[in-house]
């Protein structure tokens, strides 16, 4: 991604951006069944109907959904998971990311790491949608993972070649 930040948004026409937000910006696994799938429906609409050329998964610092996942995973007895009928199940999608983070780090560092793992989980889940994979393979679609530190305004992108997040530098 080598686009000056702000340029795209400033020059965009109505309808050029399709934005879907949810708790912790999670892309759920591809699960075709008769349940309700708002996020999956948004992905399908964007790829199949709007023919978007880029999908950006954007995580951010101090994410409440990621914090809940971290709390549920690190201390499931005291988090009141039973009080969150839908939310606990939703953020549980991030549990594999929790398993990867370094538990010797501070809680704040663990949560930041889990925020970035959440972006990677969502990227992997996104590729699991057959129509997304097909669009990527045919070079009609590119997917990107970004993480934003809200406090200082920095943005990092996931470099798949180096397997890490790197600063996205504004020109």
mmCIF file of C-alpha atoms in Angstrom:
data_model
loop_
_atom_site.group_PDB
_atom_site.id
_atom_site.type_symbol
_atom_site.label_atom_id
_atom_site.label_comp_id
_atom_site.label_asym_id
_atom_site.label_seq_id
_atom_site.Cartn_x
_atom_site.Cartn_y
_atom_site.Cartn_z
ATOM 1 C CA UNK A 1 0.000 0.000 0.000
ATOM 2 C CA UNK A 2 1.757 3.111 -1.155
ATOM 3 C CA UNK A 3 -0.972 5.731 -1.310
ATOM 4 C CA UNK A 4 -0.696 9.046 0.527
ATOM 5 C CA UNK A 5 -3.251 8.934 3.325
ATOM 6 C CA UNK A 6 -6.102 11.336 2.739
ATOM 7 C CA UNK A 7 -5.689 11.429 -1.035
ATOM 8 C CA UNK A 8 -8.121 8.610 -1.685
ATOM 9 C CA UNK A 9 -10.771 9.916 0.697
ATOM 10 C CA UNK A 10 -10.488 13.491 -0.592
ATOM 11 C CA UNK A 11 -10.862 12.437 -4.237
ATOM 12 C CA UNK A 12 -13.554 9.810 -3.657
ATOM 13 C CA UNK A 13 -16.972 10.100 -5.228
ATOM 14 C CA UNK A 14 -20.230 9.135 -3.530
ATOM 15 C CA UNK A 15 -20.485 5.356 -3.408
ATOM 16 C CA UNK A 16 -16.787 4.692 -3.904
ATOM 17 C CA UNK A 17 -16.395 3.476 -0.329
ATOM 18 C CA UNK A 18 -18.401 0.618 1.131
ATOM 19 C CA UNK A 19 -17.770 0.488 4.863
ATOM 20 C CA UNK A 20 -18.920 -2.250 7.213
ATOM 21 C CA UNK A 21 -18.145 -2.001 10.919
ATOM 22 C CA UNK A 22 -18.734 -4.473 13.702
ATOM 23 C CA UNK A 23 -17.437 -5.321 17.160
ATOM 24 C CA UNK A 24 -13.630 -5.697 16.970
ATOM 25 C CA UNK A 25 -13.801 -5.469 13.135
ATOM 26 C CA UNK A 26 -13.954 -9.252 12.947
ATOM 27 C CA UNK A 27 -14.470 -11.184 9.744
ATOM 28 C CA UNK A 28 -16.166 -14.391 10.849
ATOM 29 C CA UNK A 29 -15.290 -17.756 9.329
ATOM 30 C CA UNK A 30 -17.144 -18.732 6.158
ATOM 31 C CA UNK A 31 -20.174 -20.620 7.487
ATOM 32 C CA UNK A 32 -22.982 -20.957 4.949
ATOM 33 C CA UNK A 33 -26.113 -21.938 6.831
ATOM 34 C CA UNK A 34 -29.566 -20.584 7.565
ATOM 35 C CA UNK A 35 -28.430 -18.299 10.426
ATOM 36 C CA UNK A 36 -28.210 -14.526 10.140
ATOM 37 C CA UNK A 37 -24.817 -13.333 8.925
ATOM 38 C CA UNK A 38 -24.620 -9.555 8.689
ATOM 39 C CA UNK A 39 -20.854 -9.344 8.236
ATOM 40 C CA UNK A 40 -20.742 -12.217 5.772
ATOM 41 C CA UNK A 41 -23.596 -10.645 3.811
ATOM 42 C CA UNK A 42 -21.699 -7.338 3.668
ATOM 43 C CA UNK A 43 -18.589 -9.105 2.354
ATOM 44 C CA UNK A 44 -20.619 -10.983 -0.250
ATOM 45 C CA UNK A 45 -22.371 -7.795 -1.381
ATOM 46 C CA UNK A 46 -19.103 -5.869 -1.620
ATOM 47 C CA UNK A 47 -17.284 -8.559 -3.600
ATOM 48 C CA UNK A 48 -20.050 -9.989 -5.786
ATOM 49 C CA UNK A 49 -22.293 -6.983 -6.365
ATOM 50 C CA UNK A 50 -20.124 -3.900 -5.939
ATOM 51 C CA UNK A 51 -17.002 -5.600 -7.318
ATOM 52 C CA UNK A 52 -14.758 -3.798 -4.834
ATOM 53 C CA UNK A 53 -11.094 -3.939 -5.756
ATOM 54 C CA UNK A 54 -9.700 -3.607 -2.218
ATOM 55 C CA UNK A 55 -10.828 -4.772 1.198
ATOM 56 C CA UNK A 56 -9.117 -3.289 4.227
ATOM 57 C CA UNK A 57 -9.378 -4.928 7.627
ATOM 58 C CA UNK A 58 -8.671 -2.125 10.094
ATOM 59 C CA UNK A 59 -7.886 -2.877 13.715
ATOM 60 C CA UNK A 60 -7.196 -0.176 16.270
ATOM 61 C CA UNK A 61 -5.711 0.501 19.676
ATOM 62 C CA UNK A 62 -7.795 0.181 22.828
ATOM 63 C CA UNK A 63 -10.438 -1.920 21.057
ATOM 64 C CA UNK A 64 -13.209 -2.829 23.497
ATOM 65 C CA UNK A 65 -14.090 -6.047 21.680
ATOM 66 C CA UNK A 66 -10.479 -7.227 21.766
ATOM 67 C CA UNK A 67 -10.258 -6.245 25.439
ATOM 68 C CA UNK A 68 -13.303 -8.416 26.163
ATOM 69 C CA UNK A 69 -11.763 -11.357 24.306
ATOM 70 C CA UNK A 70 -8.526 -10.918 26.259
ATOM 71 C CA UNK A 71 -10.447 -10.745 29.535
ATOM 72 C CA UNK A 72 -12.528 -13.823 28.685
ATOM 73 C CA UNK A 73 -9.443 -15.818 27.708
ATOM 74 C CA UNK A 74 -7.180 -14.719 30.547
ATOM 75 C CA UNK A 75 -9.734 -14.953 33.356
ATOM 76 C CA UNK A 76 -12.972 -16.577 32.150
ATOM 77 C CA UNK A 77 -14.480 -16.983 35.628
ATOM 78 C CA UNK A 78 -14.525 -13.283 36.578
ATOM 79 C CA UNK A 79 -15.551 -11.670 33.295
ATOM 80 C CA UNK A 80 -19.280 -12.202 33.441
ATOM 81 C CA UNK A 81 -19.294 -13.936 30.049
ATOM 82 C CA UNK A 82 -22.767 -15.259 30.785
ATOM 83 C CA UNK A 83 -24.035 -11.645 30.706
ATOM 84 C CA UNK A 84 -23.036 -11.246 27.056
ATOM 85 C CA UNK A 85 -25.262 -13.643 25.181
ATOM 86 C CA UNK A 86 -24.068 -12.650 21.689
ATOM 87 C CA UNK A 87 -20.917 -10.645 22.328
ATOM 88 C CA UNK A 88 -18.900 -13.355 24.080
ATOM 89 C CA UNK A 89 -19.524 -15.806 21.243
ATOM 90 C CA UNK A 90 -18.588 -13.152 18.661
ATOM 91 C CA UNK A 91 -15.243 -12.167 20.221
ATOM 92 C CA UNK A 92 -14.451 -15.843 20.780
ATOM 93 C CA UNK A 93 -13.516 -15.833 17.073
ATOM 94 C CA UNK A 94 -10.310 -14.119 18.237
ATOM 95 C CA UNK A 95 -9.381 -16.853 20.740
ATOM 96 C CA UNK A 96 -6.759 -18.445 18.425
ATOM 97 C CA UNK A 97 -5.017 -15.063 18.407
ATOM 98 C CA UNK A 98 -4.966 -15.037 22.200
ATOM 99 C CA UNK A 99 -3.247 -18.419 22.141
ATOM 100 C CA UNK A 100 -0.401 -16.873 20.083
ATOM 101 C CA UNK A 101 0.343 -13.777 22.150
ATOM 102 C CA UNK A 102 3.217 -13.608 24.642
ATOM 103 C CA UNK A 103 1.662 -13.952 28.107
ATOM 104 C CA UNK A 104 4.862 -12.668 29.789
ATOM 105 C CA UNK A 105 4.120 -9.166 28.449
ATOM 106 C CA UNK A 106 2.041 -6.561 30.273
ATOM 107 C CA UNK A 107 -1.727 -6.659 29.863
ATOM 108 C CA UNK A 108 -1.585 -3.571 27.631
ATOM 109 C CA UNK A 109 1.077 -5.186 25.413
ATOM 110 C CA UNK A 110 -0.927 -8.413 25.238
ATOM 111 C CA UNK A 111 -4.048 -6.534 24.175
ATOM 112 C CA UNK A 112 -2.140 -4.596 21.507
ATOM 113 C CA UNK A 113 -0.725 -7.869 20.189
ATOM 114 C CA UNK A 114 -4.216 -9.389 20.201
ATOM 115 C CA UNK A 115 -5.556 -6.385 18.256
ATOM 116 C CA UNK A 116 -3.036 -7.151 15.521
ATOM 117 C CA UNK A 117 -3.708 -10.907 15.710
ATOM 118 C CA UNK A 118 -7.372 -10.054 15.232
ATOM 119 C CA UNK A 119 -6.538 -8.365 11.931
ATOM 120 C CA UNK A 120 -4.654 -11.482 10.822
ATOM 121 C CA UNK A 121 -7.481 -13.801 11.862
ATOM 122 C CA UNK A 122 -9.924 -11.683 9.889
ATOM 123 C CA UNK A 123 -7.649 -11.696 6.825
ATOM 124 C CA UNK A 124 -7.415 -15.488 7.008
ATOM 125 C CA UNK A 125 -11.163 -15.826 7.494
ATOM 126 C CA UNK A 126 -11.752 -13.510 4.551
ATOM 127 C CA UNK A 127 -9.732 -15.751 2.253
ATOM 128 C CA UNK A 128 -11.940 -18.633 3.399
ATOM 129 C CA UNK A 129 -14.915 -17.165 1.519
ATOM 130 C CA UNK A 130 -14.796 -18.928 -1.885
ATOM 131 C CA UNK A 131 -15.904 -15.844 -3.820
ATOM 132 C CA UNK A 132 -13.217 -13.736 -2.099
ATOM 133 C CA UNK A 133 -10.526 -16.325 -2.880
ATOM 134 C CA UNK A 134 -11.700 -16.453 -6.493
ATOM 135 C CA UNK A 135 -11.553 -12.639 -6.808
ATOM 136 C CA UNK A 136 -8.060 -12.578 -5.267
ATOM 137 C CA UNK A 137 -6.822 -15.375 -7.537
ATOM 138 C CA UNK A 138 -8.166 -13.584 -10.604
ATOM 139 C CA UNK A 139 -6.435 -10.345 -9.487
ATOM 140 C CA UNK A 140 -9.785 -8.546 -9.180
ATOM 141 C CA UNK A 141 -9.401 -8.055 -5.434
ATOM 142 C CA UNK A 142 -6.611 -7.226 -3.014
ATOM 143 C CA UNK A 143 -6.953 -7.489 0.747
ATOM 144 C CA UNK A 144 -5.011 -5.460 3.291
ATOM 145 C CA UNK A 145 -4.544 -5.571 7.048
ATOM 146 C CA UNK A 146 -4.043 -2.273 8.867
ATOM 147 C CA UNK A 147 -3.761 -1.350 12.516
ATOM 148 C CA UNK A 148 -4.245 2.204 13.809
ATOM 149 C CA UNK A 149 -2.877 3.611 17.053
ATOM 150 C CA UNK A 150 -5.650 6.079 17.773
ATOM 151 C CA UNK A 151 -3.659 8.061 20.340
ATOM 152 C CA UNK A 152 -0.708 8.976 18.121
ATOM 153 C CA UNK A 153 -2.414 8.580 14.747
ATOM 154 C CA UNK A 154 0.056 6.091 13.335
ATOM 155 C CA UNK A 155 -1.058 3.358 10.970
ATOM 156 C CA UNK A 156 0.725 0.059 10.449
ATOM 157 C CA UNK A 157 0.154 -2.377 7.592
ATOM 158 C CA UNK A 158 0.696 -6.107 7.585
ATOM 159 C CA UNK A 159 3.574 -7.044 5.287
ATOM 160 C CA UNK A 160 2.961 -10.656 4.300
ATOM 161 C CA UNK A 161 6.499 -11.010 2.939
ATOM 162 C CA UNK A 162 8.054 -10.048 6.284
ATOM 163 C CA UNK A 163 5.163 -11.505 8.331
ATOM 164 C CA UNK A 164 4.849 -8.418 10.531
ATOM 165 C CA UNK A 165 3.187 -5.042 10.857
ATOM 166 C CA UNK A 166 5.213 -2.097 9.561
ATOM 167 C CA UNK A 167 4.591 1.654 9.720
ATOM 168 C CA UNK A 168 2.591 3.126 6.874
ATOM 169 C CA UNK A 169 4.331 6.391 6.150
ATOM 170 C CA UNK A 170 2.375 9.381 4.903
ATOM 171 C CA UNK A 171 4.065 11.150 1.975
#
